[in-house]
PDB file of C-alpha atoms and ligand atoms in Angstrom:
ATOM      1  CA  MET A   1      -2.175  21.241 -32.481  1.00 40.00           C
ATOM      2  CA  SER A   2      -1.252  23.513 -35.354  1.00 39.00           C
ATOM      3  CA  ALA A   3       2.160  22.260 -36.405  1.00 42.00           C
ATOM      4  CA  VAL A   4       2.353  20.521 -39.757  1.00 45.00           C
ATOM      5  CA  MET A   5       4.541  17.425 -39.726  1.00 44.00           C
ATOM      6  CA  GLN A   6       5.819  15.524 -42.687  1.00 41.00           C
ATOM      7  CA  ILE A   7       5.064  11.822 -42.581  1.00 44.00           C
ATOM      8  CA  SER A   8       6.213   8.840 -44.584  1.00 52.00           C
ATOM      9  CA  GLN A   9       4.573   9.657 -47.910  1.00 66.00           C
ATOM     10  CA  PRO A  10       6.085  12.582 -49.755  1.00 63.00           C
ATOM     11  CA  ASN A  11       3.717  15.548 -49.562  1.00 81.00           C
ATOM     12  CA  ALA A  12       1.571  13.918 -46.873  1.00 91.00           C
ATOM     13  CA  ALA A  13       1.328  15.861 -43.616  1.00 96.00           C
ATOM     14  CA  LEU A  14      -0.534  15.490 -40.343  1.00 97.00           C
ATOM     15  CA  ARG A  15      -2.485  18.521 -39.199  1.00 98.00           C
ATOM     16  CA  SER A  16      -5.428  19.377 -36.986  1.00 98.00           C
ATOM     17  CA  MET A  17      -8.906  18.808 -38.428  1.00 98.00           C
ATOM     18  CA  THR A  18     -11.191  21.830 -38.833  1.00 98.00           C
ATOM     19  CA  ARG A  19     -14.894  22.118 -39.636  1.00 98.00           C
ATOM     20  CA  ALA A  20     -13.930  23.065 -43.195  1.00 98.00           C
ATOM     21  CA  ASP A  21     -12.428  19.572 -43.589  1.00 98.00           C
ATOM     22  CA  LEU A  22     -15.616  17.715 -42.722  1.00 98.00           C
ATOM     23  CA  ALA A  23     -16.951  17.117 -46.243  1.00 98.00           C
ATOM     24  CA  SER A  24     -13.635  15.547 -47.292  1.00 98.00           C
ATOM     25  CA  VAL A  25     -13.337  13.638 -44.024  1.00 98.00           C
ATOM     26  CA  MET A  26     -16.789  12.158 -44.646  1.00 98.00           C
ATOM     27  CA  GLU A  27     -15.779  10.992 -48.130  1.00 98.00           C
ATOM     28  CA  VAL A  28     -12.862   9.042 -46.662  1.00 98.00           C
ATOM     29  CA  GLU A  29     -14.955   7.806 -43.734  1.00 98.00           C
ATOM     30  CA  ARG A  30     -17.700   6.459 -46.036  1.00 98.00           C
ATOM     31  CA  ALA A  31     -15.182   4.828 -48.365  1.00 98.00           C
ATOM     32  CA  ALA A  32     -13.280   3.099 -45.545  1.00 98.00           C
ATOM     33  CA  TYR A  33     -16.026   1.881 -43.178  1.00 97.00           C
ATOM     34  CA  ALA A  34     -19.066  -0.328 -43.743  1.00 93.00           C
ATOM     35  CA  VAL A  35     -20.729   1.558 -40.872  1.00 94.00           C
ATOM     36  CA  PRO A  36     -19.279   5.091 -41.013  1.00 97.00           C
ATOM     37  CA  TRP A  37     -19.596   7.834 -38.405  1.00 98.00           C
ATOM     38  CA  THR A  38     -21.953  10.668 -39.273  1.00 98.00           C
ATOM     39  CA  GLU A  39     -20.724  14.210 -39.866  1.00 98.00           C
ATOM     40  CA  GLY A  40     -22.508  15.149 -36.635  1.00 98.00           C
ATOM     41  CA  ILE A  41     -20.265  12.823 -34.637  1.00 98.00           C
ATOM     42  CA  PHE A  42     -17.174  14.525 -36.059  1.00 98.00           C
ATOM     43  CA  ARG A  43     -18.682  17.937 -35.281  1.00 98.00           C
ATOM     44  CA  ASP A  44     -19.341  16.871 -31.695  1.00 98.00           C
ATOM     45  CA  CYS A  45     -15.748  15.612 -31.371  1.00 98.00           C
ATOM     46  CA  LEU A  46     -14.384  18.946 -32.606  1.00 98.00           C
ATOM     47  CA  SER A  47     -16.695  20.849 -30.233  1.00 98.00           C
ATOM     48  CA  ALA A  48     -15.642  18.637 -27.329  1.00 98.00           C
ATOM     49  CA  GLY A  49     -12.008  19.553 -27.966  1.00 97.00           C
ATOM     50  CA  HIS A  50     -10.949  16.013 -28.804  1.00 98.00           C
ATOM     51  CA  CYS A  51      -7.675  15.572 -30.640  1.00 98.00           C
ATOM     52  CA  CYS A  52      -8.790  15.412 -34.292  1.00 98.00           C
ATOM     53  CA  LEU A  53      -6.147  15.016 -37.015  1.00 98.00           C
ATOM     54  CA  VAL A  54      -6.210  14.666 -40.791  1.00 98.00           C
ATOM     55  CA  VAL A  55      -3.647  13.300 -43.226  1.00 98.00           C
ATOM     56  CA  ASP A  56      -3.335  15.993 -45.883  1.00 98.00           C
ATOM     57  CA  ARG A  57      -1.622  15.136 -49.170  1.00 96.00           C
ATOM     58  CA  THR A  58      -1.179  18.527 -50.814  1.00 94.00           C
ATOM     59  CA  GLY A  59      -4.776  19.495 -50.181  1.00 94.00           C
ATOM     60  CA  GLU A  60      -6.307  16.053 -50.639  1.00 96.00           C
ATOM     61  CA  LEU A  61      -7.404  14.448 -47.362  1.00 98.00           C
ATOM     62  CA  ILE A  62      -6.494  10.743 -47.241  1.00 98.00           C
ATOM     63  CA  GLY A  63      -7.003   9.924 -43.583  1.00 98.00           C
ATOM     64  CA  HIS A  64      -8.170  11.096 -40.194  1.00 98.00           C
ATOM     65  CA  ALA A  65      -8.166  10.176 -36.521  1.00 98.00           C
ATOM     66  CA  VAL A  66      -9.981  11.195 -33.349  1.00 98.00           C
ATOM     67  CA  MET A  67      -8.834  10.680 -29.767  1.00 98.00           C
ATOM     68  CA  SER A  68     -10.118  11.874 -26.409  1.00 98.00           C
ATOM     69  CA  VAL A  69      -7.672  12.602 -23.599  1.00 97.00           C
ATOM     70  CA  ALA A  70      -8.762  13.074 -19.997  1.00 94.00           C
ATOM     71  CA  VAL A  71      -7.730  12.184 -16.447  1.00 90.00           C
ATOM     72  CA  GLY A  72      -4.605  10.347 -17.417  1.00 94.00           C
ATOM     73  CA  GLU A  73      -6.223   8.236 -20.126  1.00 97.00           C
ATOM     74  CA  CYS A  74      -6.586   8.530 -23.866  1.00 98.00           C
ATOM     75  CA  HIS A  75      -9.211   6.751 -25.944  1.00 98.00           C
ATOM     76  CA  LEU A  76      -8.618   6.199 -29.620  1.00 98.00           C
ATOM     77  CA  LEU A  77     -12.083   6.755 -31.088  1.00 98.00           C
ATOM     78  CA  ASN A  78     -11.406   6.621 -34.839  1.00 98.00           C
ATOM     79  CA  ILE A  79      -8.411   6.006 -37.084  1.00 98.00           C
ATOM     80  CA  CYS A  80      -8.977   5.799 -40.795  1.00 98.00           C
ATOM     81  CA  ILE A  81      -6.890   5.804 -43.966  1.00 98.00           C
ATOM     82  CA  ALA A  82      -8.540   6.088 -47.410  1.00 98.00           C
ATOM     83  CA  PRO A  83      -8.653   2.668 -49.084  1.00 98.00           C
ATOM     84  CA  GLN A  84      -6.373   3.750 -51.951  1.00 97.00           C
ATOM     85  CA  ALA A  85      -3.738   4.982 -49.457  1.00 97.00           C
ATOM     86  CA  GLN A  86      -3.787   1.991 -47.081  1.00 97.00           C
ATOM     87  CA  GLY A  87      -0.816  -0.310 -46.586  1.00 96.00           C
ATOM     88  CA  ARG A  88       1.834   2.408 -46.915  1.00 95.00           C
ATOM     89  CA  GLY A  89       2.575   3.072 -43.266  1.00 96.00           C
ATOM     90  CA  LEU A  90       0.220   6.018 -42.815  1.00 97.00           C
ATOM     91  CA  GLY A  91      -2.010   4.310 -40.249  1.00 98.00           C
ATOM     92  CA  ARG A  92       1.002   3.468 -38.104  1.00 98.00           C
ATOM     93  CA  ARG A  93       2.342   7.040 -38.362  1.00 97.00           C
ATOM     94  CA  LEU A  94      -1.034   8.484 -37.443  1.00 98.00           C
ATOM     95  CA  LEU A  95      -1.333   6.147 -34.450  1.00 98.00           C
ATOM     96  CA  ARG A  96       2.167   7.010 -33.233  1.00 98.00           C
ATOM     97  CA  ARG A  97       1.420  10.729 -33.532  1.00 98.00           C
ATOM     98  CA  LEU A  98      -1.768  10.352 -31.477  1.00 98.00           C
ATOM     99  CA  LEU A  99       0.063   8.466 -28.739  1.00 98.00           C
ATOM    100  CA  ALA A 100       2.821  11.094 -28.674  1.00 98.00           C
ATOM    101  CA  LEU A 101       0.190  13.822 -28.267  1.00 97.00           C
ATOM    102  CA  ALA A 102      -1.500  11.837 -25.498  1.00 98.00           C
ATOM    103  CA  ARG A 103       1.812  11.523 -23.634  1.00 97.00           C
ATOM    104  CA  ARG A 104       2.296  15.272 -23.917  1.00 96.00           C
ATOM    105  CA  ARG A 105      -1.113  15.689 -22.296  1.00 96.00           C
ATOM    106  CA  ASN A 106      -0.027  13.448 -19.422  1.00 96.00           C
ATOM    107  CA  ALA A 107      -1.998  10.356 -20.369  1.00 97.00           C
ATOM    108  CA  ASP A 108      -0.400   7.186 -19.065  1.00 97.00           C
ATOM    109  CA  THR A 109      -2.718   4.598 -20.607  1.00 98.00           C
ATOM    110  CA  ALA A 110      -4.265   4.307 -24.082  1.00 98.00           C
ATOM    111  CA  PHE A 111      -7.510   2.437 -24.748  1.00 98.00           C
ATOM    112  CA  LEU A 112      -9.356   1.480 -27.916  1.00 98.00           C
ATOM    113  CA  GLU A 113     -12.066  -0.819 -29.234  1.00 98.00           C
ATOM    114  CA  VAL A 114     -11.932  -2.652 -32.535  1.00 98.00           C
ATOM    115  CA  ARG A 115     -14.233  -5.028 -34.403  1.00 97.00           C
ATOM    116  CA  SER A 116     -13.141  -8.575 -33.678  1.00 96.00           C
ATOM    117  CA  SER A 117     -13.075  -9.235 -37.456  1.00 95.00           C
ATOM    118  CA  ASN A 118     -10.748  -6.297 -38.214  1.00 97.00           C
ATOM    119  CA  ARG A 119      -7.553  -8.329 -38.477  1.00 97.00           C
ATOM    120  CA  GLY A 120      -5.523  -5.567 -40.149  1.00 97.00           C
ATOM    121  CA  ALA A 121      -6.262  -2.986 -37.457  1.00 98.00           C
ATOM    122  CA  ILE A 122      -5.714  -5.546 -34.673  1.00 98.00           C
ATOM    123  CA  ALA A 123      -2.317  -6.452 -36.173  1.00 98.00           C
ATOM    124  CA  LEU A 124      -1.398  -2.768 -36.248  1.00 98.00           C
ATOM    125  CA  TYR A 125      -2.417  -2.228 -32.607  1.00 98.00           C
ATOM    126  CA  GLN A 126      -0.621  -5.362 -31.397  1.00 98.00           C
ATOM    127  CA  SER A 127       2.540  -4.356 -33.216  1.00 98.00           C
ATOM    128  CA  GLU A 128       2.346  -0.966 -31.470  1.00 98.00           C
ATOM    129  CA  GLY A 129       2.168  -2.551 -28.027  1.00 98.00           C
ATOM    130  CA  PHE A 130      -1.587  -2.844 -27.392  1.00 98.00           C
ATOM    131  CA  ASP A 131      -2.831  -5.909 -25.521  1.00 98.00           C
ATOM    132  CA  GLU A 132      -6.312  -7.372 -25.448  1.00 98.00           C
ATOM    133  CA  ILE A 133      -7.985  -6.517 -22.129  1.00 98.00           C
ATOM    134  CA  GLY A 134     -11.550  -7.636 -22.739  1.00 98.00           C
ATOM    135  CA  LEU A 135     -14.454  -8.183 -25.080  1.00 97.00           C
ATOM    136  CA  ARG A 136     -17.669  -6.199 -25.444  1.00 95.00           C
ATOM    137  CA  LYS A 137     -20.213  -8.667 -26.760  1.00 95.00           C
ATOM    138  CA  ALA A 138     -22.439  -7.546 -29.660  1.00 93.00           C
ATOM    139  CA  TYR A 139     -21.044  -3.989 -29.479  1.00 93.00           C
ATOM    140  CA  TYR A 140     -21.044  -3.006 -33.169  1.00 94.00           C
ATOM    141  CA  PRO A 141     -23.871  -3.188 -35.714  1.00 90.00           C
ATOM    142  CA  SER A 142     -23.164  -5.750 -38.419  1.00 90.00           C
ATOM    143  CA  ALA A 143     -20.860  -4.605 -41.216  1.00 85.00           C
ATOM    144  CA  HIS A 144     -23.090  -6.559 -43.643  1.00 85.00           C
ATOM    145  CA  PRO A 145     -26.580  -5.109 -44.284  1.00 79.00           C
ATOM    146  CA  SER A 146     -28.083  -8.576 -44.767  1.00 84.00           C
ATOM    147  CA  ASP A 147     -26.733  -9.811 -41.436  1.00 84.00           C
ATOM    148  CA  GLN A 148     -28.668  -8.704 -38.333  1.00 84.00           C
ATOM    149  CA  ARG A 149     -26.123 -10.144 -35.873  1.00 89.00           C
ATOM    150  CA  ARG A 150     -24.050  -7.580 -34.029  1.00 93.00           C
ATOM    151  CA  GLU A 151     -20.286  -7.918 -33.804  1.00 94.00           C
ATOM    152  CA  ASP A 152     -18.090  -8.153 -30.716  1.00 96.00           C
ATOM    153  CA  ALA A 153     -15.577  -5.430 -29.891  1.00 96.00           C
ATOM    154  CA  LEU A 154     -12.112  -6.331 -28.746  1.00 98.00           C
ATOM    155  CA  MET A 155     -10.984  -3.927 -26.007  1.00 98.00           C
ATOM    156  CA  MET A 156      -7.271  -3.165 -26.130  1.00 98.00           C
ATOM    157  CA  ALA A 157      -4.921  -1.049 -24.024  1.00 98.00           C
ATOM    158  CA  ARG A 158      -1.284  -0.129 -23.632  1.00 98.00           C
ATOM    159  CA  ALA A 159       0.786   1.841 -21.171  1.00 98.00           C
ATOM    160  CA  LEU A 160       2.261   5.080 -22.472  1.00 97.00           C
TER     161      LEU A 160
HETATM  162  C1  COA B   1      -6.508   0.057 -39.966  1.00 66.57           C
HETATM  163  C2  COA B   1      -5.873   1.165 -40.825  1.00 66.57           C
HETATM  164  C3  COA B   1      -6.034   2.491 -40.111  1.00 66.57           C
HETATM  165  C4  COA B   1      -4.381   0.850 -40.997  1.00 66.57           C
HETATM  166  O1  COA B   1      -3.798   1.875 -41.764  1.00 66.57           O
HETATM  167  P1  COA B   1      -2.763   1.547 -42.960  1.00 66.57           P
HETATM  168  O2  COA B   1      -2.164   2.806 -43.402  1.00 66.57           O
HETATM  169  O3  COA B   1      -3.456   0.710 -43.963  1.00 66.57           O
HETATM  170  O4  COA B   1      -1.713   0.622 -42.166  1.00 66.57           O
HETATM  171  P2  COA B   1      -0.129   0.674 -42.295  1.00 66.57           P
HETATM  172  O5  COA B   1       0.272   0.644 -43.707  1.00 66.57           O
HETATM  173  O6  COA B   1       0.401   1.738 -41.418  1.00 66.57           O
HETATM  174  O7  COA B   1       0.217  -0.760 -41.672  1.00 66.57           O
HETATM  175  C5  COA B   1       0.536  -0.898 -40.327  1.00 66.57           C
HETATM  176  C6  COA B   1       0.356  -2.336 -39.898  1.00 66.57           C
HETATM  177  O8  COA B   1      -1.024  -2.664 -39.843  1.00 66.57           O
HETATM  178  C7  COA B   1      -1.196  -4.038 -40.167  1.00 66.57           C
HETATM  179  N1  COA B   1      -2.060  -4.120 -41.332  1.00 66.57           N
HETATM  180  C8  COA B   1      -2.581  -3.083 -42.003  1.00 66.57           C
HETATM  181  N2  COA B   1      -3.398  -3.544 -42.964  1.00 66.57           N
HETATM  182  C9  COA B   1      -3.395  -4.882 -42.873  1.00 66.57           C
HETATM  183  C10 COA B   1      -4.066  -5.924 -43.572  1.00 66.57           C
HETATM  184  N3  COA B   1      -4.909  -5.672 -44.586  1.00 66.57           N
HETATM  185  N4  COA B   1      -3.862  -7.184 -43.186  1.00 66.57           N
HETATM  186  C11 COA B   1      -3.029  -7.464 -42.164  1.00 66.57           C
HETATM  187  N5  COA B   1      -2.351  -6.509 -41.471  1.00 66.57           N
HETATM  188  C12 COA B   1      -2.542  -5.245 -41.829  1.00 66.57           C
HETATM  189  C13 COA B   1       0.179  -4.607 -40.399  1.00 66.57           C
HETATM  190  O9  COA B   1       0.645  -5.098 -39.164  1.00 66.57           O
HETATM  191  C14 COA B   1       0.961  -3.378 -40.811  1.00 66.57           C
HETATM  192  O10 COA B   1       2.317  -3.499 -40.538  1.00 66.57           O
HETATM  193  P3  COA B   1       3.354  -4.039 -41.676  1.00 66.57           P
HETATM  194  O11 COA B   1       3.107  -3.181 -42.883  1.00 66.57           O
HETATM  195  O12 COA B   1       4.654  -3.823 -41.044  1.00 66.57           O
HETATM  196  O13 COA B   1       2.972  -5.454 -41.901  1.00 66.57           O
HETATM  197  C15 COA B   1      -6.515   1.221 -42.232  1.00 66.57           C
HETATM  198  O14 COA B   1      -6.405  -0.048 -42.840  1.00 66.57           O
HETATM  199  C16 COA B   1      -7.951   1.658 -42.247  1.00 66.57           C
HETATM  200  O15 COA B   1      -8.229   2.846 -42.256  1.00 66.57           O
HETATM  201  N6  COA B   1      -8.925   0.725 -42.276  1.00 66.57           N
HETATM  202  C17 COA B   1     -10.342   1.075 -42.361  1.00 66.57           C
HETATM  203  C18 COA B   1     -10.806   1.774 -41.108  1.00 66.57           C
HETATM  204  C19 COA B   1     -10.528   0.952 -39.876  1.00 66.57           C
HETATM  205  O16 COA B   1     -10.815  -0.242 -39.818  1.00 66.57           O
HETATM  206  N7  COA B   1      -9.986   1.612 -38.844  1.00 66.57           N
HETATM  207  C20 COA B   1      -9.679   0.988 -37.565  1.00 66.57           C
HETATM  208  C21 COA B   1     -10.882   1.040 -36.708  1.00 66.57           C
HETATM  209  S1  COA B   1     -10.548   0.368 -35.087  1.00 66.57           S
END
């Protein structure tokens, strides 16, 4: 996707991620997650042709998202807004854009996994029509270095 779309924040636009964005994407990723993806994972997602978007505020990247779409399904793999830009509607806009792109690619169901402790993200997904469809026990490494226990993943889905 090459079109640039204005979103809620003035001067913030959604556009496709490129390899040149990866250093900035990693800054946001590390700031927002206790257990961030590596740059290699983002590279693999770009190579695989996944839908990879960034939120670009006049040259400053303040968010990103990655989604795979295949055989009538889309999987939301990452959605992330920089901590200083959270709570202003950007996550919701990014999610809605991904789902619109998935519909255009003929997906009829959207799936995602989320840490069971991630109340903010779960509230966002529920308010956008996602329902809980299962639990993956001990799916994520602990978000706390001193805690060896792994965390459950909530599996969620919605029809498109
Ligand atoms: C989850 C995330 C993408 C949401 O993006 P955001 O821009 O902060 O969210 P928005 O401002 O669009 O808020 C959308 C809704 O999410 C929910 N929400 C977001 N943050 C919340 C919080 N801290 N507590 C409770 N609900 C929250 C609310 O339902 C909110 O709707 P409302 O404003 O009408 O109440 C963002 O907080 C983030 O990047 N977190 C770190 C990375 C992460 O956990 N990603 C999800 C992995 S599955």
